[in-house]
Amino acid sequence: MFCEHRWDRSLAFGETVFPCPRPGPAPMLLWLLLILAPGRQPAGALPKALLLLKPPWSTAFEGETVTLFCKDHHSLAWEYVSWYHNETPLRKQSGRLQISKSGHYRCKTQRSSLSDPVHVQFLPDWLVLQASHPAFERDKVVLRCRGKEEEDIMERTYYKNEEKIGSSYNSNITVYPAFNDDSTYRCTASGMYILGMSWTETSRPLKIQVQELFPSPVLTASPSWPIEGSPVTLTCETWLPPLTSRTRLQFCFFKEHRALGAGWSNSPELQIPTMWSEGTASYWCQARTVIPRILKTSPRSQIRVHRVPVSDVNLETQPPVGQLIEGEDLVLICSVAAGTGTVTFSWHREGSERSLGRKTQNALSAELRIASVREQDAGRYYCAADNLDGPVLSKRIRITPRVPVSRPVLTIRGPRSQAVEGDVVELRCEAQRGSPPILYRFYHEDVPLGSSSAPSGGEASLNLSLTAEHSGNYSCEANNSLRVQRSKMVSLSITGAIPRNIGSVPGPDPPAQALHSPPSLSRPALMELQPLYSNVSPGDDDLVYSQIWIRQHREGSPAHSPRTHQKGEVFHQEPAIVYSEVKRADPYDPARQDREEAAEGYENVPCTSLALDH
């Protein structure tokens, strides 16, 4: 007689179509929950503990016992273990727990979080299908068809989704269920009665839910809200169960669709040196095993970046203020003390509507080079910085290029077209361009005559009373510490002195005009010829007339003094009259007394007047 058990799918995946000599319990679905689908752990949580069985089968016959062990990532825990049965805490605190009652069991150690539940069943059936525990995705699972009286079993047959997958007498078979596999497994055992009749026993159906080798990773950032421009560490967080610690994982990080760093790496961390705020860019990571090839992807996430507004904008120059020379390049350096992200720098000159230049970059400073600065580029300059919170201006600084002195021009001015001995001439030196102060030096045949300073720029002059030795070449030199320039040579020819009037008594020569430097750049007065005067006695031609010298004074002249105008300048004359003794040709002349008395009637008359009279 042949007997076969079939289970009604509407009730328990089968139905009994022929009564069997060894009826089992009421039909029901046997779930083998090796490890329930692991839940996602929050970032930074302790790894889950792993619950182990001994013997390593989650189904057993009634009356048998199974010992539970709790393992974390370090080792088996022998104390301080928390046990749970159907979510109810047990008082047992040691590292092992012996059970004989069906239900869901979990454990937890001080170094781990709560394990996934394991469903252990103790069945009153004659035939049970057992699966090895634990089982991970892409890992092998051993199926064992076990009867209460093993010696009566002649053949075992295994089915997956009602399809025969193998048979043997006393051997187990190996299957490789996929993660979240919904397949149903069962087995049958057959034998012979003593009278030669055959029998067949069928196990309850079994679903194997396989544990993930590692959960899908979660991408985290440290710090979680970074400041723009600062470094950020990305971590691809996942974990391996303790029994698979020898499995090696590789990681890869992505920004949008672009891989970051060097691609796949053994490190679950990636350092980003500087983090910028870039709108809605998303980041994610992947984790994989090489053998077997399992690849899992994290959810996409956005990293919020904190932007710091720009502050303390400052403008500097290179070379420093006051050291720029015309023709050199000027570098304007705009910097901010604080500010993150993309900063737009701009440079401006006061009075100009257009900016001198603009740069946008991820930096706290920027430079603008102005080539070959000219004198007309002088002015007040400033810069502005903006990182989308509005421009912030720097203080204004005045930039004045220093101009090297140009080649000066020497001019010589005197009272007449042909210089004569005794004339006073003016040596004037002028440089058309050059930053003050300017020091002028005057030379006669390369022999220094003197110097004069022009603190505000412009010209300088030197007065010279000529002698016969002053004939020759003259030049001047301009020096403003940036450049020294020598003028062209100017020649000066001096003739003899002006002859004295006939019949005049030789008087003492006037003192020589001393060479001096004017205290300022004012134009010196034009020196006039010194007029000669004579003592005149009417009707007496025997007398020798003395010469009277009149010298001009520029300062201290009385208001009623006569004035001489020369090119818009006013000079005062204050004559000083000197009378010499009137002598006869013969000191023993008897008419001497008469003449001395007559001397009281003399008057001072200019020589030119005498000439006109004569």
Coordinates of C-alpha atoms in Angstrom, one line a residue:
M1 CA 0.0 0.0 0.0
F2 CA 1.4 3.4 -1.0
C3 CA 0.7 6.5 1.1
E4 CA 1.5 10.1 0.2
H5 CA 1.0 13.4 2.1
R6 CA 0.0 16.5 0.1
W7 CA -0.7 19.8 1.8
D8 CA -3.5 22.1 0.7
R9 CA -1.9 25.3 -0.5
S10 CA -5.0 27.3 0.6
L11 CA -4.4 26.1 4.2
A12 CA -0.8 24.9 4.5
F13 CA 0.6 24.5 1.0
G14 CA -1.0 21.0 0.6
E15 CA -3.7 18.5 1.3
T16 CA -3.9 14.8 2.4
V17 CA -5.2 12.7 -0.5
F18 CA -4.8 9.3 1.1
P19 CA -4.6 8.4 4.8
C20 CA -1.2 7.2 6.0
P21 CA -0.4 4.7 8.7
R22 CA 1.5 7.2 10.7
P23 CA -0.7 10.3 10.7
G24 CA 1.1 13.4 11.7
P25 CA -0.2 16.5 13.5
A26 CA -2.7 18.8 11.8
P27 CA -1.3 20.4 8.7
M28 CA 0.5 23.7 9.3
L29 CA 3.2 25.8 7.7
L30 CA 6.6 25.5 9.3
W31 CA 8.6 28.7 9.1
L32 CA 12.3 28.5 9.6
L33 CA 13.3 31.9 10.6
L34 CA 17.1 31.6 10.7
I35 CA 17.5 35.3 10.9
L36 CA 14.7 37.7 10.3
A37 CA 15.3 40.5 7.9
P38 CA 17.6 42.8 9.8
G39 CA 16.4 46.2 10.5
R40 CA 18.4 49.3 9.6
Q41 CA 20.6 50.5 12.5
P42 CA 21.0 54.2 13.1
A43 CA 24.4 55.7 12.3
G44 CA 26.9 55.0 15.1
A45 CA 24.9 52.2 16.7
L46 CA 26.6 49.1 18.1
P47 CA 26.7 46.1 15.7
K48 CA 24.1 43.5 16.2
A49 CA 24.7 40.4 18.2
L50 CA 24.4 37.0 16.5
L51 CA 22.4 34.2 18.1
L52 CA 23.8 30.7 17.6
L53 CA 22.2 27.3 18.1
K54 CA 23.7 24.0 19.2
P55 CA 22.9 21.6 17.5
P56 CA 22.7 24.1 14.5
W57 CA 19.1 23.4 13.5
S58 CA 16.2 25.5 14.2
T59 CA 13.6 22.6 14.1
A60 CA 13.7 19.7 16.5
F61 CA 11.4 17.0 17.8
E62 CA 9.4 17.6 20.9
G63 CA 11.3 16.5 24.0
E64 CA 14.6 17.6 22.6
T65 CA 16.6 20.6 23.9
V66 CA 18.6 23.3 22.0
T67 CA 21.3 25.5 23.6
L68 CA 21.5 29.1 22.5
F69 CA 24.7 31.2 22.5
C70 CA 25.1 35.0 22.1
K71 CA 28.1 36.3 20.1
D72 CA 29.2 39.8 19.4
H73 CA 32.0 41.0 17.1
H74 CA 34.6 40.2 19.7
S75 CA 33.8 36.7 21.0
L76 CA 31.2 34.6 22.6
A77 CA 29.7 36.3 25.6
W78 CA 29.7 34.2 28.8
E79 CA 28.1 36.8 31.1
Y80 CA 26.0 39.9 31.1
V81 CA 23.8 38.6 28.3
S82 CA 20.2 39.8 28.0
W83 CA 17.8 37.1 26.6
Y84 CA 14.3 37.6 25.2
H85 CA 11.6 35.1 24.4
N86 CA 8.8 36.5 22.2
E87 CA 10.0 40.0 23.1
T88 CA 9.7 39.2 26.8
P89 CA 12.9 39.6 28.9
L90 CA 14.2 36.5 30.6
R91 CA 15.9 36.5 34.0
K92 CA 18.7 34.3 32.6
Q93 CA 21.9 36.4 32.5
S94 CA 24.6 33.9 31.6
G95 CA 26.2 33.4 28.2
R96 CA 24.2 30.3 27.3
L97 CA 20.5 29.5 27.4
Q98 CA 19.0 26.0 27.1
I99 CA 15.5 25.9 25.6
S100 CA 12.8 23.3 24.7
K101 CA 9.9 25.6 24.0
S102 CA 9.0 27.0 20.6
G103 CA 9.2 30.7 19.9
H104 CA 11.3 33.7 18.8
Y105 CA 14.5 34.2 20.7
R106 CA 16.9 37.2 20.8
C107 CA 20.0 38.2 22.8
K108 CA 22.1 41.3 23.5
T109 CA 25.6 41.9 25.0
Q110 CA 27.2 45.0 26.6
R111 CA 29.2 45.5 23.3
S112 CA 26.4 44.9 20.9
S113 CA 22.8 45.8 20.0
L114 CA 19.9 43.4 20.0
S115 CA 20.2 40.5 17.6
D116 CA 17.7 39.6 15.0
P117 CA 15.1 37.0 16.2
V118 CA 15.5 33.3 15.6
H119 CA 12.4 31.2 15.4
V120 CA 13.0 27.7 17.0
Q121 CA 10.3 25.1 16.8
F122 CA 9.9 21.8 18.6
L123 CA 7.5 19.6 16.5
P124 CA 5.5 16.4 17.4
D125 CA 5.8 15.2 13.8
W126 CA 7.4 11.9 12.7
L127 CA 9.4 13.6 9.9
V128 CA 10.9 17.1 9.9
L129 CA 12.9 19.1 7.4
Q130 CA 15.9 20.9 9.0
A131 CA 18.0 23.7 7.6
S132 CA 21.5 24.7 9.0
H133 CA 21.8 27.9 11.0
P134 CA 22.9 30.6 10.5
A135 CA 22.7 31.1 6.7
F136 CA 23.8 34.2 4.8
E137 CA 23.0 35.4 1.3
R138 CA 24.9 33.6 -1.4
D139 CA 26.0 31.1 1.3
K140 CA 25.2 27.4 1.2
V141 CA 22.4 26.0 3.4
V142 CA 22.3 22.3 4.4
L143 CA 18.9 20.7 4.3
R144 CA 18.4 17.5 6.3
C145 CA 15.3 15.3 6.1
R146 CA 15.1 13.6 9.6
G147 CA 12.7 10.9 10.9
K148 CA 12.1 9.6 14.3
E149 CA 13.1 6.1 13.2
E150 CA 15.9 6.7 10.8
E151 CA 16.5 3.0 10.2
D152 CA 13.1 2.6 8.6
I153 CA 13.8 5.2 5.9
M154 CA 15.0 3.8 2.6
E155 CA 14.9 7.0 0.5
R156 CA 14.7 10.7 1.0
T157 CA 13.5 13.2 -1.7
Y158 CA 13.8 17.0 -1.6
Y159 CA 11.5 19.5 -3.3
K160 CA 11.7 23.2 -4.0
N161 CA 8.4 24.8 -5.0
E162 CA 7.0 21.2 -5.7
E163 CA 9.9 20.5 -8.0
K164 CA 12.2 17.7 -7.2
I165 CA 15.8 18.9 -6.5
G166 CA 17.4 15.7 -5.2
S167 CA 17.1 12.3 -3.5
S168 CA 19.3 10.1 -1.4
Y169 CA 19.2 7.3 1.2
N170 CA 21.0 8.9 4.1
S171 CA 22.7 12.0 2.7
N172 CA 21.8 15.7 3.1
I173 CA 21.7 18.1 0.2
T174 CA 23.0 21.7 -0.2
V175 CA 21.1 24.6 -1.6
Y176 CA 22.0 28.3 -2.1
P177 CA 18.9 30.4 -1.4
A178 CA 19.0 34.0 -2.4
F179 CA 18.3 36.9 0.0
N180 CA 14.6 37.4 0.5
D181 CA 14.0 34.1 -1.4
D182 CA 10.3 33.2 -1.2
S183 CA 10.8 29.6 -2.2
T184 CA 9.2 26.7 -0.3
Y185 CA 11.1 23.5 0.6
R186 CA 9.8 20.1 1.8
C187 CA 11.0 16.5 1.8
T188 CA 9.5 13.0 1.7
A189 CA 10.8 9.8 3.3
S190 CA 9.7 6.3 2.0
G191 CA 10.2 2.7 3.2
M192 CA 8.7 -0.8 3.2
Y193 CA 6.4 -2.5 5.6
I194 CA 7.1 -6.1 6.7
L195 CA 4.4 -7.3 4.4
G196 CA 6.1 -5.6 1.4
M197 CA 3.9 -2.6 1.3
S198 CA 5.5 0.8 0.8
W199 CA 4.9 4.0 2.8
T200 CA 5.8 7.6 2.3
E201 CA 6.0 10.4 4.9
T202 CA 6.0 14.1 3.9
S203 CA 7.4 16.9 6.1
R204 CA 5.8 20.2 6.7
P205 CA 6.8 22.9 4.1
L206 CA 9.7 25.2 5.1
K207 CA 10.6 28.7 4.0
I208 CA 14.2 29.7 4.6
Q209 CA 14.7 33.4 5.2
V210 CA 18.4 34.1 4.7
Q211 CA 20.2 36.8 6.6
E212 CA 22.0 39.6 4.7
L213 CA 25.7 39.2 4.5
F214 CA 25.8 42.9 5.2
P215 CA 23.1 45.5 5.3
S216 CA 22.8 48.2 2.7
P217 CA 25.2 51.0 3.7
V218 CA 24.3 54.4 5.0
L219 CA 26.3 57.5 4.1
T220 CA 27.1 59.9 6.9
A221 CA 29.1 63.1 7.0
S222 CA 31.3 64.4 9.8
P223 CA 30.7 67.1 10.7
S224 CA 27.0 66.7 9.8
W225 CA 26.6 70.4 9.0
P226 CA 30.1 71.5 7.8
I227 CA 31.2 75.1 7.3
E228 CA 31.8 75.9 3.7
G229 CA 35.5 75.6 2.7
S230 CA 36.3 73.2 5.6
P231 CA 37.1 69.5 5.3
V232 CA 34.5 66.8 5.6
T233 CA 34.8 63.0 6.2
L234 CA 32.3 60.8 4.4
T235 CA 31.7 57.3 5.9
C236 CA 29.9 54.4 4.2
E237 CA 28.5 52.7 7.2
T238 CA 27.6 49.0 7.2
W239 CA 28.7 45.9 9.2
L240 CA 29.4 42.2 8.8
P241 CA 28.1 39.6 11.1
P242 CA 30.7 38.1 13.5
L243 CA 30.9 34.8 11.7
T244 CA 31.8 36.5 8.4
S245 CA 34.5 38.8 9.8
R246 CA 37.0 37.4 7.3
T247 CA 34.9 38.7 4.4
R248 CA 36.4 41.9 3.0
L249 CA 34.3 44.8 1.8
Q250 CA 35.2 47.5 -0.7
F251 CA 33.7 51.0 -0.8
C252 CA 33.1 53.7 -3.4
F253 CA 31.8 57.2 -3.0
F254 CA 29.8 59.2 -5.5
K255 CA 28.6 62.8 -6.0
E256 CA 25.7 62.7 -8.4
H257 CA 27.0 60.3 -11.1
R258 CA 30.7 61.0 -10.6
A259 CA 32.9 58.7 -8.5
L260 CA 35.0 60.6 -5.9
G261 CA 38.6 59.9 -4.9
A262 CA 40.4 57.0 -6.5
G263 CA 37.2 54.8 -6.9
W264 CA 37.0 51.5 -5.1
S265 CA 38.9 51.4 -1.8
N266 CA 39.2 49.1 1.2
S267 CA 38.5 52.1 3.5
P268 CA 34.9 53.0 4.4
E269 CA 35.9 56.6 4.8
L270 CA 36.7 59.4 2.3
Q271 CA 38.2 62.8 3.2
I272 CA 37.0 65.8 1.2
P273 CA 39.6 68.6 1.8
T274 CA 37.2 71.5 1.2
M275 CA 33.4 71.3 1.1
W276 CA 31.5 73.9 -1.0
S277 CA 27.8 74.7 -1.1
E278 CA 26.6 73.6 -4.6
G279 CA 22.9 73.7 -4.5
T280 CA 21.2 70.3 -4.7
A281 CA 24.1 68.0 -5.2
S282 CA 23.5 64.5 -3.8
Y283 CA 26.0 62.1 -2.3
W284 CA 25.9 58.3 -2.0
C285 CA 28.1 55.3 -1.6
Q286 CA 28.3 51.6 -2.5
A287 CA 29.7 48.6 -0.6
R288 CA 30.6 45.2 -2.2
T289 CA 32.2 41.9 -1.7
V290 CA 34.5 40.4 -4.3
I291 CA 33.7 36.7 -3.8
P292 CA 30.9 36.2 -3.9
R293 CA 30.0 39.4 -5.7
I294 CA 27.4 41.3 -3.6
L295 CA 26.9 45.0 -4.3
K296 CA 24.7 47.3 -2.2
T297 CA 24.0 51.0 -2.5
S298 CA 23.2 53.6 0.1
P299 CA 20.3 56.0 -0.2
R300 CA 21.1 59.4 -1.7
S301 CA 21.5 62.3 0.7
Q302 CA 22.3 65.9 0.6
I303 CA 24.9 67.5 2.8
R304 CA 23.9 70.9 4.2
V305 CA 26.8 73.3 4.1
H306 CA 26.9 76.4 6.3
R307 CA 28.0 79.6 4.5
V308 CA 29.8 82.3 6.4
P309 CA 29.3 85.9 5.0
V310 CA 32.5 87.9 4.1
S311 CA 33.8 90.4 6.6
D312 CA 36.8 92.7 7.2
V313 CA 37.6 93.4 3.6
N314 CA 41.1 94.8 3.2
L315 CA 43.0 96.3 0.3
E316 CA 46.8 96.1 0.1
T317 CA 49.3 97.1 -2.6
Q318 CA 52.5 95.7 -3.9
P319 CA 54.8 97.6 -3.8
P320 CA 53.5 99.2 -0.6
V321 CA 51.9 102.6 -0.6
G322 CA 54.5 105.4 -1.2
Q323 CA 57.0 103.1 -2.9
L324 CA 55.4 102.8 -6.4
I325 CA 57.5 104.2 -9.2
E326 CA 55.9 105.3 -12.5
G327 CA 56.3 102.6 -15.1
E328 CA 56.2 99.7 -12.6
D329 CA 53.3 97.2 -12.3
L330 CA 50.9 97.8 -9.4
V331 CA 49.3 94.7 -7.7
L332 CA 46.1 95.3 -5.8
I333 CA 45.5 92.5 -3.2
C334 CA 41.9 92.3 -1.9
S335 CA 41.4 89.9 1.1
V336 CA 38.7 89.0 3.6
A337 CA 39.2 87.9 7.2
A338 CA 36.2 85.6 7.0
G339 CA 33.8 84.3 4.4
T340 CA 33.2 80.9 2.8
G341 CA 32.2 79.7 -0.6
T342 CA 32.6 81.3 -3.9
V343 CA 33.7 85.0 -3.4
T344 CA 33.5 87.6 -6.1
F345 CA 36.3 90.3 -5.8
S346 CA 36.2 93.6 -7.6
W347 CA 38.5 96.6 -7.7
H348 CA 37.6 100.3 -8.1
R349 CA 39.1 103.7 -8.5
E350 CA 37.2 106.6 -6.9
G351 CA 35.4 108.7 -9.5
S352 CA 35.2 106.0 -12.1
E353 CA 32.0 104.2 -12.7
R354 CA 33.5 101.0 -14.2
S355 CA 35.4 98.5 -12.1
L356 CA 39.1 98.0 -12.8
G357 CA 38.6 94.2 -12.7
R358 CA 36.6 91.3 -11.3
K359 CA 37.5 87.8 -10.2
T360 CA 35.3 85.0 -8.7
Q361 CA 37.0 82.1 -6.9
N362 CA 36.9 79.8 -3.9
A363 CA 39.5 81.7 -1.9
L364 CA 39.8 84.4 0.8
S365 CA 42.0 86.7 -1.4
A366 CA 42.5 87.7 -5.0
E367 CA 45.0 89.9 -6.9
L368 CA 44.6 92.4 -9.8
R369 CA 47.7 93.6 -11.7
I370 CA 47.8 97.0 -13.3
A371 CA 50.7 97.2 -15.8
S372 CA 52.9 100.2 -16.3
V373 CA 51.3 102.6 -13.9
R374 CA 51.4 106.3 -15.1
E375 CA 51.3 109.5 -13.2
Q376 CA 47.7 110.0 -14.3
D377 CA 46.7 106.8 -12.5
A378 CA 47.1 108.5 -9.1
G379 CA 43.9 108.5 -7.0
R380 CA 42.0 106.7 -4.2
Y381 CA 41.4 103.0 -4.7
Y382 CA 39.2 100.4 -2.9
C383 CA 37.9 96.8 -3.4
A384 CA 34.7 94.9 -2.7
A385 CA 34.0 91.3 -1.8
D386 CA 30.7 89.4 -2.1
N387 CA 29.6 85.8 -1.5
L388 CA 26.0 86.3 -2.4
D389 CA 25.1 88.1 0.9
G390 CA 25.9 91.6 -0.6
P391 CA 29.2 93.4 -1.3
V392 CA 31.4 94.6 1.5
L393 CA 33.8 97.4 0.8
S394 CA 37.3 98.0 2.0
K395 CA 38.8 101.3 3.2
R396 CA 40.1 103.7 0.5
I397 CA 43.8 104.1 0.1
R398 CA 45.6 106.8 -1.9
I399 CA 48.0 105.7 -4.5
T400 CA 50.4 108.2 -6.0
P401 CA 53.1 106.9 -8.4
R402 CA 56.5 108.6 -7.8
V403 CA 57.9 110.1 -11.0
P404 CA 61.6 110.0 -11.7
V405 CA 63.0 113.4 -12.5
S406 CA 63.3 114.4 -16.1
R407 CA 66.4 115.9 -17.7
P408 CA 66.6 119.5 -16.5
V409 CA 67.1 122.6 -18.6
L410 CA 69.7 125.2 -17.6
T411 CA 69.3 128.9 -18.5
I412 CA 71.6 131.9 -17.7
R413 CA 70.1 135.3 -17.4
G414 CA 72.1 138.5 -17.1
P415 CA 71.7 142.3 -17.4
R416 CA 72.9 142.4 -20.9
S417 CA 73.3 140.2 -24.0
Q418 CA 77.1 140.1 -23.6
A419 CA 78.2 139.3 -20.0
V420 CA 81.0 141.5 -18.7
E421 CA 83.1 141.2 -15.6
G422 CA 81.2 142.5 -12.6
D423 CA 77.8 141.5 -13.8
V424 CA 75.5 139.4 -11.6
V425 CA 73.9 136.6 -13.6
E426 CA 71.2 134.1 -12.6
L427 CA 71.7 130.4 -13.2
R428 CA 68.2 128.7 -13.4
C429 CA 67.7 124.9 -13.4
E430 CA 64.3 123.4 -14.1
A431 CA 63.0 119.8 -14.5
Q432 CA 59.6 119.6 -16.2
R433 CA 58.6 116.3 -14.5
G434 CA 59.6 114.6 -11.2
S435 CA 58.2 113.9 -7.8
P436 CA 59.4 116.4 -5.1
P437 CA 61.6 117.1 -3.3
I438 CA 64.2 117.8 -6.0
L439 CA 67.8 118.7 -5.3
Y440 CA 69.5 120.9 -7.9
R441 CA 73.3 121.2 -8.2
F442 CA 75.1 123.8 -10.4
Y443 CA 78.5 123.1 -12.0
H444 CA 81.1 125.2 -13.8
E445 CA 83.3 123.0 -15.9
D446 CA 82.1 120.1 -13.6
V447 CA 83.2 122.0 -10.5
P448 CA 80.3 122.3 -8.1
L449 CA 79.2 125.9 -7.6
G450 CA 76.4 125.2 -5.1
S451 CA 73.0 123.5 -4.7
S452 CA 69.4 124.4 -4.1
S453 CA 66.4 122.4 -3.0
A454 CA 62.9 122.5 -4.4
P455 CA 60.7 120.9 -1.7
S456 CA 57.6 121.2 -3.8
G457 CA 59.1 120.6 -7.2
G458 CA 59.6 123.1 -9.9
E459 CA 62.8 125.1 -10.5
A460 CA 65.7 126.5 -8.5
S461 CA 68.3 129.3 -9.2
L462 CA 71.7 130.5 -8.2
N463 CA 73.1 134.1 -8.5
L464 CA 76.7 134.5 -9.6
S465 CA 78.8 137.7 -9.6
L466 CA 81.1 137.3 -12.6
T467 CA 84.8 137.5 -12.8
A468 CA 87.1 136.8 -15.7
E469 CA 87.6 133.2 -14.5
H470 CA 83.9 132.5 -14.8
S471 CA 84.0 132.0 -18.6
G472 CA 83.4 128.4 -19.7
N473 CA 80.7 125.7 -19.7
Y474 CA 77.9 125.5 -17.1
S475 CA 75.5 122.7 -16.3
C476 CA 73.1 121.6 -13.6
E477 CA 71.9 118.4 -12.1
A478 CA 68.4 117.3 -10.8
N479 CA 68.1 114.5 -8.2
N480 CA 64.8 113.3 -6.6
S481 CA 66.2 110.0 -5.2
L482 CA 64.6 108.1 -8.0
R483 CA 66.8 109.3 -10.8
V484 CA 69.7 111.7 -11.3
Q485 CA 69.7 113.8 -14.6
R486 CA 72.3 116.2 -15.9
S487 CA 71.4 119.1 -18.2
K488 CA 73.1 120.0 -21.4
M489 CA 76.1 122.3 -21.3
V490 CA 75.6 126.1 -21.6
S491 CA 78.6 128.3 -22.6
L492 CA 79.2 131.7 -21.0
S493 CA 81.8 134.2 -22.4
I494 CA 82.8 137.1 -20.2
T495 CA 84.5 140.4 -21.5
G496 CA 86.5 142.9 -19.6
A497 CA 85.1 145.3 -16.9
I498 CA 83.3 148.5 -17.8
P499 CA 85.8 151.5 -18.0
R500 CA 85.6 154.3 -15.4
N501 CA 84.7 157.9 -16.3
I502 CA 87.6 160.1 -17.3
G503 CA 88.8 162.4 -14.6
S504 CA 87.3 160.6 -11.8
V505 CA 89.2 159.8 -8.7
P506 CA 89.8 156.0 -8.3
G507 CA 87.7 154.8 -5.5
P508 CA 87.7 151.5 -3.8
D509 CA 86.1 148.6 -5.8
P510 CA 82.8 147.3 -4.5
P511 CA 83.0 144.0 -2.7
A512 CA 82.6 140.9 -4.9
Q513 CA 79.1 139.4 -5.1
A514 CA 79.2 136.3 -2.9
L515 CA 77.9 133.0 -4.5
H516 CA 74.9 131.9 -2.6
S517 CA 71.8 129.6 -2.9
P518 CA 68.4 131.3 -2.7
P519 CA 66.4 130.2 0.3
S520 CA 63.4 129.5 -1.9
L521 CA 62.4 128.9 -5.5
S522 CA 61.2 132.5 -6.0
R523 CA 62.5 134.2 -9.1
P524 CA 65.6 136.3 -8.1
A525 CA 65.6 140.1 -8.8
L526 CA 67.3 141.3 -11.9
M527 CA 70.4 143.3 -10.8
E528 CA 70.8 146.7 -12.4
L529 CA 74.1 148.4 -13.3
Q530 CA 75.4 150.5 -10.4
P531 CA 75.1 154.2 -11.5
L532 CA 78.1 156.6 -10.9
Y533 CA 77.6 160.0 -9.3
S534 CA 80.1 162.9 -9.1
N535 CA 80.5 166.0 -6.9
V536 CA 80.0 168.9 -9.2
S537 CA 81.0 172.5 -8.4
P538 CA 79.6 175.0 -11.0
G539 CA 82.2 176.8 -13.0
D540 CA 85.3 175.1 -11.5
D541 CA 86.9 172.6 -13.9
D542 CA 90.0 172.0 -11.8
L543 CA 88.3 169.7 -9.4
V544 CA 88.6 165.9 -9.3
Y545 CA 85.2 164.4 -8.7
S546 CA 84.7 161.5 -6.3
Q547 CA 82.5 158.5 -7.3
I548 CA 79.4 157.7 -5.4
W549 CA 78.1 154.0 -5.4
I550 CA 74.5 153.3 -5.0
R551 CA 73.4 149.8 -4.0
Q552 CA 69.9 148.3 -4.3
H553 CA 68.1 146.7 -1.3
R554 CA 65.1 144.4 -1.6
E555 CA 64.0 144.4 1.9
G556 CA 63.5 147.1 4.5
S557 CA 63.2 149.9 1.9
P558 CA 61.0 152.9 3.0
A559 CA 57.7 153.3 1.4
H560 CA 58.7 156.5 -0.3
S561 CA 61.8 155.0 -2.0
P562 CA 61.8 155.0 -5.7
R563 CA 60.7 151.7 -7.4
T564 CA 62.0 149.8 -10.4
H565 CA 59.7 147.3 -12.2
Q566 CA 61.1 144.2 -14.0
K567 CA 58.6 141.7 -15.4
G568 CA 56.0 142.3 -12.9
E569 CA 58.3 142.3 -9.9
V570 CA 58.8 145.4 -7.6
F571 CA 62.2 146.3 -6.2
H572 CA 63.0 149.2 -3.8
Q573 CA 66.0 151.4 -4.2
E574 CA 67.6 153.1 -1.2
P575 CA 70.6 155.1 -2.3
A576 CA 73.6 155.3 0.0
I577 CA 75.7 158.4 -0.9
V578 CA 79.4 158.4 0.0
Y579 CA 81.3 161.7 -0.4
S580 CA 85.0 161.6 -1.0
E581 CA 87.5 164.3 -0.1
V582 CA 87.9 166.9 -2.9
K583 CA 91.6 167.5 -3.7
R584 CA 93.6 169.8 -5.8
A585 CA 96.3 168.8 -8.2
D586 CA 98.8 170.7 -6.1
P587 CA 98.3 170.5 -2.4
Y588 CA 100.3 173.7 -1.9
D589 CA 98.1 175.7 -4.3
P590 CA 97.4 179.1 -2.6
A591 CA 93.8 178.9 -3.9
R592 CA 93.2 175.8 -1.8
Q593 CA 91.4 177.7 0.9
D594 CA 89.1 179.3 -1.5
R595 CA 88.2 176.0 -3.0
E596 CA 87.5 174.3 0.3
E597 CA 85.1 177.1 1.1
A598 CA 83.5 176.7 -2.3
A599 CA 83.0 172.9 -1.7
E600 CA 80.0 173.6 0.4
G601 CA 78.1 174.5 -2.7
Y602 CA 78.6 171.1 -4.4
E603 CA 75.7 168.9 -5.4
N604 CA 75.4 165.3 -6.4
V605 CA 74.6 164.9 -10.1
P606 CA 74.5 161.6 -12.0
C607 CA 77.3 161.1 -14.5
T608 CA 74.7 160.7 -17.2
S609 CA 73.4 164.1 -16.4
L610 CA 76.9 165.5 -16.6
A611 CA 77.3 163.9 -20.0
L612 CA 74.1 165.5 -21.2
D613 CA 75.1 168.9 -19.8
H614 CA 78.4 168.7 -21.6

